[in-house]
Short mmCIF file of C-alpha atoms in Angstrom, two decimals:
data_model
loop_
_atom_site.label_atom_id
_atom_site.label_comp_id
_atom_site.label_asym_id
_atom_site.label_seq_id
_atom_site.Cartn_x
_atom_site.Cartn_y
_atom_site.Cartn_z
CA SER P 1 9.63 -13.41 18.57
CA GLN P 2 8.74 -13.86 14.93
CA LYS P 3 5.67 -11.97 13.77
CA ILE P 4 3.84 -11.03 10.61
CA GLU P 5 1.53 -8.08 11.11
CA GLN P 6 -1.24 -6.78 8.94
CA ASN P 7 -3.69 -4.08 9.87
CA SER P 8 -6.51 -5.94 11.56
CA GLU P 9 -8.92 -3.07 11.06
CA ALA P 10 -10.93 -3.14 7.87
CA LEU P 11 -9.96 -0.75 5.12
CA ASN P 12 -12.94 1.04 3.60
CA ILE P 13 -12.42 2.98 0.38
CA GLN P 14 -14.47 4.42 -2.42
CA GLU P 15 -14.61 2.80 -5.82
CA GLY P 16 -11.94 4.12 -8.17
CA LYS P 17 -9.45 4.97 -5.41
CA THR P 18 -6.20 3.13 -4.74
CA ALA P 19 -6.20 0.70 -1.83
CA THR P 20 -2.90 0.22 0.01
CA LEU P 21 -2.44 -2.66 2.43
CA THR P 22 0.59 -3.15 4.66
CA CYS P 23 2.45 -6.26 5.77
CA ASN P 24 5.24 -5.94 8.35
CA TYR P 25 7.37 -8.76 9.63
CA THR P 26 9.95 -9.16 12.38
CA ASN P 27 12.70 -11.70 12.94
CA TYR P 28 12.32 -13.30 9.54
CA SER P 29 14.61 -13.08 6.54
CA PRO P 30 12.34 -14.29 3.77
CA ALA P 31 13.65 -14.86 0.29
CA TYR P 32 10.22 -13.93 -1.03
CA LEU P 33 6.78 -12.89 0.08
CA GLN P 34 3.35 -13.78 -1.30
CA TRP P 35 -0.05 -12.12 -1.31
CA TYR P 36 -3.35 -14.02 -1.33
CA ARG P 37 -6.99 -13.03 -1.58
CA GLN P 38 -9.62 -14.79 0.51
CA ASP P 39 -13.37 -14.48 0.13
CA PRO P 40 -15.70 -15.50 3.00
CA GLY P 41 -16.04 -19.27 3.33
CA ARG P 42 -13.42 -19.98 0.69
CA GLY P 43 -9.76 -20.90 0.56
CA PRO P 44 -7.10 -18.28 -0.21
CA VAL P 45 -6.26 -17.57 -3.84
CA PHE P 46 -2.69 -16.72 -4.84
CA LEU P 47 -2.19 -13.25 -6.33
CA LEU P 48 1.47 -12.28 -6.46
CA LEU P 49 4.93 -13.37 -5.33
CA ILE P 50 7.81 -10.92 -4.92
CA ARG P 51 11.41 -11.95 -4.30
CA GLU P 52 13.88 -10.20 -2.03
CA ASN P 53 15.86 -8.84 -4.96
CA GLU P 54 12.74 -7.32 -6.55
CA LYS P 55 11.60 -3.89 -5.43
CA GLU P 56 8.26 -4.01 -7.17
CA LYS P 57 5.98 -6.43 -8.99
CA ARG P 58 2.88 -5.65 -11.03
CA LYS P 59 -0.04 -7.64 -12.33
CA GLU P 60 -2.88 -5.76 -14.01
CA ARG P 61 -4.26 -3.39 -11.33
CA LEU P 62 -2.16 -4.94 -8.57
CA LYS P 63 1.25 -3.76 -7.41
CA VAL P 64 3.42 -5.16 -4.64
CA THR P 65 6.57 -3.66 -3.16
CA PHE P 66 9.08 -5.36 -0.89
CA ASP P 67 11.51 -3.46 1.33
CA THR P 68 13.81 -5.88 3.14
CA THR P 69 15.40 -3.03 5.10
CA LEU P 70 12.10 -1.87 6.51
CA LYS P 71 10.86 -5.49 6.62
CA GLN P 72 7.69 -4.42 4.92
CA SER P 73 5.59 -5.19 1.87
CA LEU P 74 2.91 -2.92 0.48
CA PHE P 75 0.05 -4.20 -1.67
CA HIS P 76 -1.76 -1.72 -3.90
CA ILE P 77 -4.97 -2.10 -5.88
CA THR P 78 -5.47 0.77 -8.30
CA ALA P 79 -8.86 1.82 -9.65
CA SER P 80 -10.49 -0.34 -7.00
CA GLN P 81 -13.86 -1.94 -7.65
CA PRO P 82 -16.53 -3.38 -5.31
CA ALA P 83 -15.51 -6.83 -6.62
CA ASP P 84 -12.11 -6.29 -4.99
CA SER P 85 -13.78 -6.46 -1.56
CA ALA P 86 -12.19 -9.40 0.27
CA THR P 87 -9.57 -10.23 2.88
CA TYR P 88 -5.98 -9.97 1.68
CA LEU P 89 -3.31 -12.09 3.30
CA CYS P 90 0.45 -11.79 3.11
CA ALA P 91 2.59 -14.87 3.62
CA LEU P 92 6.25 -15.78 3.77
CA VAL P 93 8.28 -18.93 4.13
CA ALA P 94 9.77 -19.31 7.57
CA ASP P 95 13.58 -19.56 7.69
CA ASN P 96 14.96 -23.05 6.99
CA THR P 97 11.52 -24.58 6.50
CA ASP P 98 9.09 -25.11 3.67
CA LYS P 99 6.02 -23.87 5.47
CA LEU P 100 4.12 -20.71 4.65
CA ILE P 101 3.44 -18.34 7.55
CA PHE P 102 0.41 -16.11 7.03
CA GLY P 103 -0.46 -12.75 8.48
CA THR P 104 -3.89 -12.23 10.00
CA GLY P 105 -5.15 -10.52 6.85
CA THR P 106 -6.73 -7.16 6.18
CA ARG P 107 -10.35 -6.92 5.11
CA LEU P 108 -10.89 -4.50 2.25
CA GLN P 109 -14.33 -3.06 1.54
CA VAL P 110 -14.78 -1.02 -1.65
CA PHE P 111 -17.93 1.07 -1.76
CA PRO P 112 -19.62 2.15 -5.00
CA ASP S 1 -12.66 -28.49 -12.66
CA THR S 2 -9.26 -29.89 -11.69
CA GLY S 3 -8.61 -27.73 -8.63
CA VAL S 4 -8.08 -28.91 -5.07
CA SER S 5 -11.17 -30.52 -3.59
CA GLN S 6 -12.03 -31.22 0.04
CA ASP S 7 -14.69 -33.37 1.59
CA PRO S 8 -16.84 -32.80 3.50
CA ARG S 9 -17.35 -29.06 3.25
CA HIS S 10 -18.98 -28.91 6.65
CA LYS S 11 -18.83 -31.23 9.63
CA ILE S 12 -20.67 -30.91 12.93
CA THR S 13 -19.67 -33.34 15.64
CA LYS S 14 -19.96 -33.81 19.36
CA ARG S 15 -17.00 -33.42 21.65
CA GLY S 16 -15.08 -36.65 22.00
CA GLN S 17 -15.95 -38.01 18.57
CA ASN S 18 -13.40 -38.74 15.85
CA VAL S 19 -13.57 -36.99 12.48
CA THR S 20 -11.73 -37.52 9.20
CA PHE S 21 -11.35 -35.08 6.34
CA ARG S 22 -10.20 -35.80 2.82
CA CYS S 23 -8.23 -33.67 0.38
CA ASP S 24 -7.71 -34.37 -3.30
CA PRO S 25 -4.89 -32.20 -4.68
CA ILE S 26 -4.33 -31.10 -8.25
CA SER S 27 -3.31 -34.31 -9.95
CA GLU S 28 0.26 -33.49 -10.97
CA HIS S 29 1.16 -31.78 -7.68
CA ASN S 30 3.54 -33.67 -5.44
CA ARG S 31 3.29 -31.38 -2.40
CA LEU S 32 0.23 -31.28 -0.18
CA TYR S 33 -0.29 -29.01 2.82
CA TRP S 34 -2.81 -28.86 5.66
CA TYR S 35 -3.68 -25.61 7.45
CA ARG S 36 -6.13 -24.60 10.13
CA GLN S 37 -7.87 -21.22 10.14
CA THR S 38 -9.98 -19.67 12.89
CA LEU S 39 -12.14 -16.59 12.56
CA GLY S 40 -10.17 -13.41 12.04
CA GLN S 41 -6.85 -15.20 11.69
CA GLY S 42 -4.72 -16.27 8.78
CA PRO S 43 -4.23 -19.95 7.99
CA GLU S 44 -1.86 -21.76 10.38
CA PHE S 45 0.40 -24.46 9.00
CA LEU S 46 -0.24 -27.96 10.34
CA THR S 47 1.74 -30.37 8.18
CA TYR S 48 2.88 -31.11 4.65
CA PHE S 49 3.73 -34.04 2.41
CA GLN S 50 6.12 -34.49 -0.46
CA ASN S 51 4.54 -37.38 -2.32
CA GLU S 52 3.70 -39.88 0.44
CA ALA S 53 6.35 -38.67 2.90
CA GLN S 54 5.24 -36.39 5.72
CA LEU S 55 8.15 -33.93 5.92
CA GLU S 56 7.12 -31.43 8.56
CA LYS S 57 4.60 -31.16 11.36
CA SER S 58 3.69 -28.10 13.37
CA ARG S 59 3.86 -28.08 17.12
CA LEU S 60 0.16 -27.16 16.85
CA LEU S 61 -0.47 -30.72 15.73
CA SER S 62 -1.18 -32.57 18.96
CA ASP S 63 -1.10 -36.35 19.15
CA ARG S 64 -4.85 -36.34 18.54
CA PHE S 65 -4.19 -35.23 14.97
CA SER S 66 -2.84 -37.54 12.30
CA ALA S 67 -2.45 -37.06 8.58
CA GLU S 68 -1.71 -39.55 5.85
CA ARG S 69 -1.07 -39.53 2.14
CA PRO S 70 -0.70 -43.24 1.47
CA LYS S 71 -0.16 -43.29 -2.28
CA GLY S 72 1.08 -39.77 -2.77
CA SER S 73 -2.28 -38.65 -4.14
CA PHE S 74 -5.18 -37.81 -1.81
CA SER S 75 -4.63 -37.11 1.88
CA THR S 76 -6.69 -37.57 5.01
CA LEU S 77 -6.57 -35.60 8.25
CA GLU S 78 -8.03 -37.33 11.30
CA ILE S 79 -8.81 -35.70 14.61
CA GLN S 80 -9.44 -38.06 17.50
CA ARG S 81 -11.40 -37.19 20.62
CA THR S 82 -12.41 -33.80 19.26
CA GLU S 83 -12.48 -30.79 21.56
CA GLN S 84 -14.39 -27.54 21.18
CA GLY S 85 -11.08 -25.79 20.49
CA ASP S 86 -10.73 -27.87 17.34
CA SER S 87 -13.58 -25.92 15.74
CA ALA S 88 -12.05 -24.19 12.73
CA MET S 89 -11.76 -24.24 8.95
CA TYR S 90 -9.33 -26.92 7.80
CA LEU S 91 -7.69 -26.00 4.52
CA CYS S 92 -5.72 -28.16 2.15
CA ALA S 93 -3.35 -26.82 -0.49
CA SER S 94 -1.12 -28.39 -3.12
CA SER S 95 1.86 -27.26 -5.15
CA SER S 96 4.04 -28.70 -7.84
CA GLY S 97 7.43 -28.79 -6.19
CA THR S 98 9.63 -26.32 -4.42
CA HIS S 99 8.50 -24.02 -1.65
CA THR S 100 8.55 -21.09 -4.03
CA ASP S 101 5.76 -22.63 -6.06
CA THR S 102 2.28 -21.24 -5.75
CA GLN S 103 0.07 -23.11 -3.33
CA TYR S 104 -3.44 -23.77 -4.60
CA PHE S 105 -6.00 -24.01 -1.84
CA GLY S 106 -9.16 -26.04 -1.64
CA PRO S 107 -12.48 -24.66 -0.34
CA GLY S 108 -11.85 -25.99 3.16
CA THR S 109 -13.77 -28.15 5.61
CA ARG S 110 -15.52 -26.23 8.36
CA LEU S 111 -15.56 -28.23 11.58
CA THR S 112 -17.89 -27.38 14.44
CA VAL S 113 -17.44 -29.29 17.69
CA LEU S 114 -20.42 -29.04 20.01
#
């Protein structure tokens, strides 16, 4: 069956450290993958998109990698801050459709 | 602010009642999506429109659910004969064209069915 898996346990890290979140997928062949941030009671906010022919994408303190062999994307936040605390969702477009499929999200908590 | 707006933000209803939600997308966006999100889960795709045409519907969308986008601008999502299992956050998103375009989400409508 097709699945997108993110670590359902919350990730707790200290301010200033690098947070690394994982997204694994099975039985998909996405041309690209997206990462979103969601705060409680709000809609997701787009962060980054990485295409299958890109190994890595950066935006300020954010970095995303995409390994189509391992079927995995890693999302890194360097020099993390308490304001980075949120749920982070990965999403991909299902084969032969135009709909986004989201993972369950990983909640990140950054402590001062 | 010209982002995606949704109305109402919260809706409490009794089982068996009908409810209707509205979404106003970013004005120049021709694609509009509806998702449902329950606690601890990611958003689940329900349906999407390209202009006024409804192009895809999820199998999650039972016949009690109907969505419209009559003039290719705002959209409505109606749930008839609500059930307690319909309690969720209903999210709307819009984008400017192809499926690789960023989707911009609204704040959602939280539905509670008693």
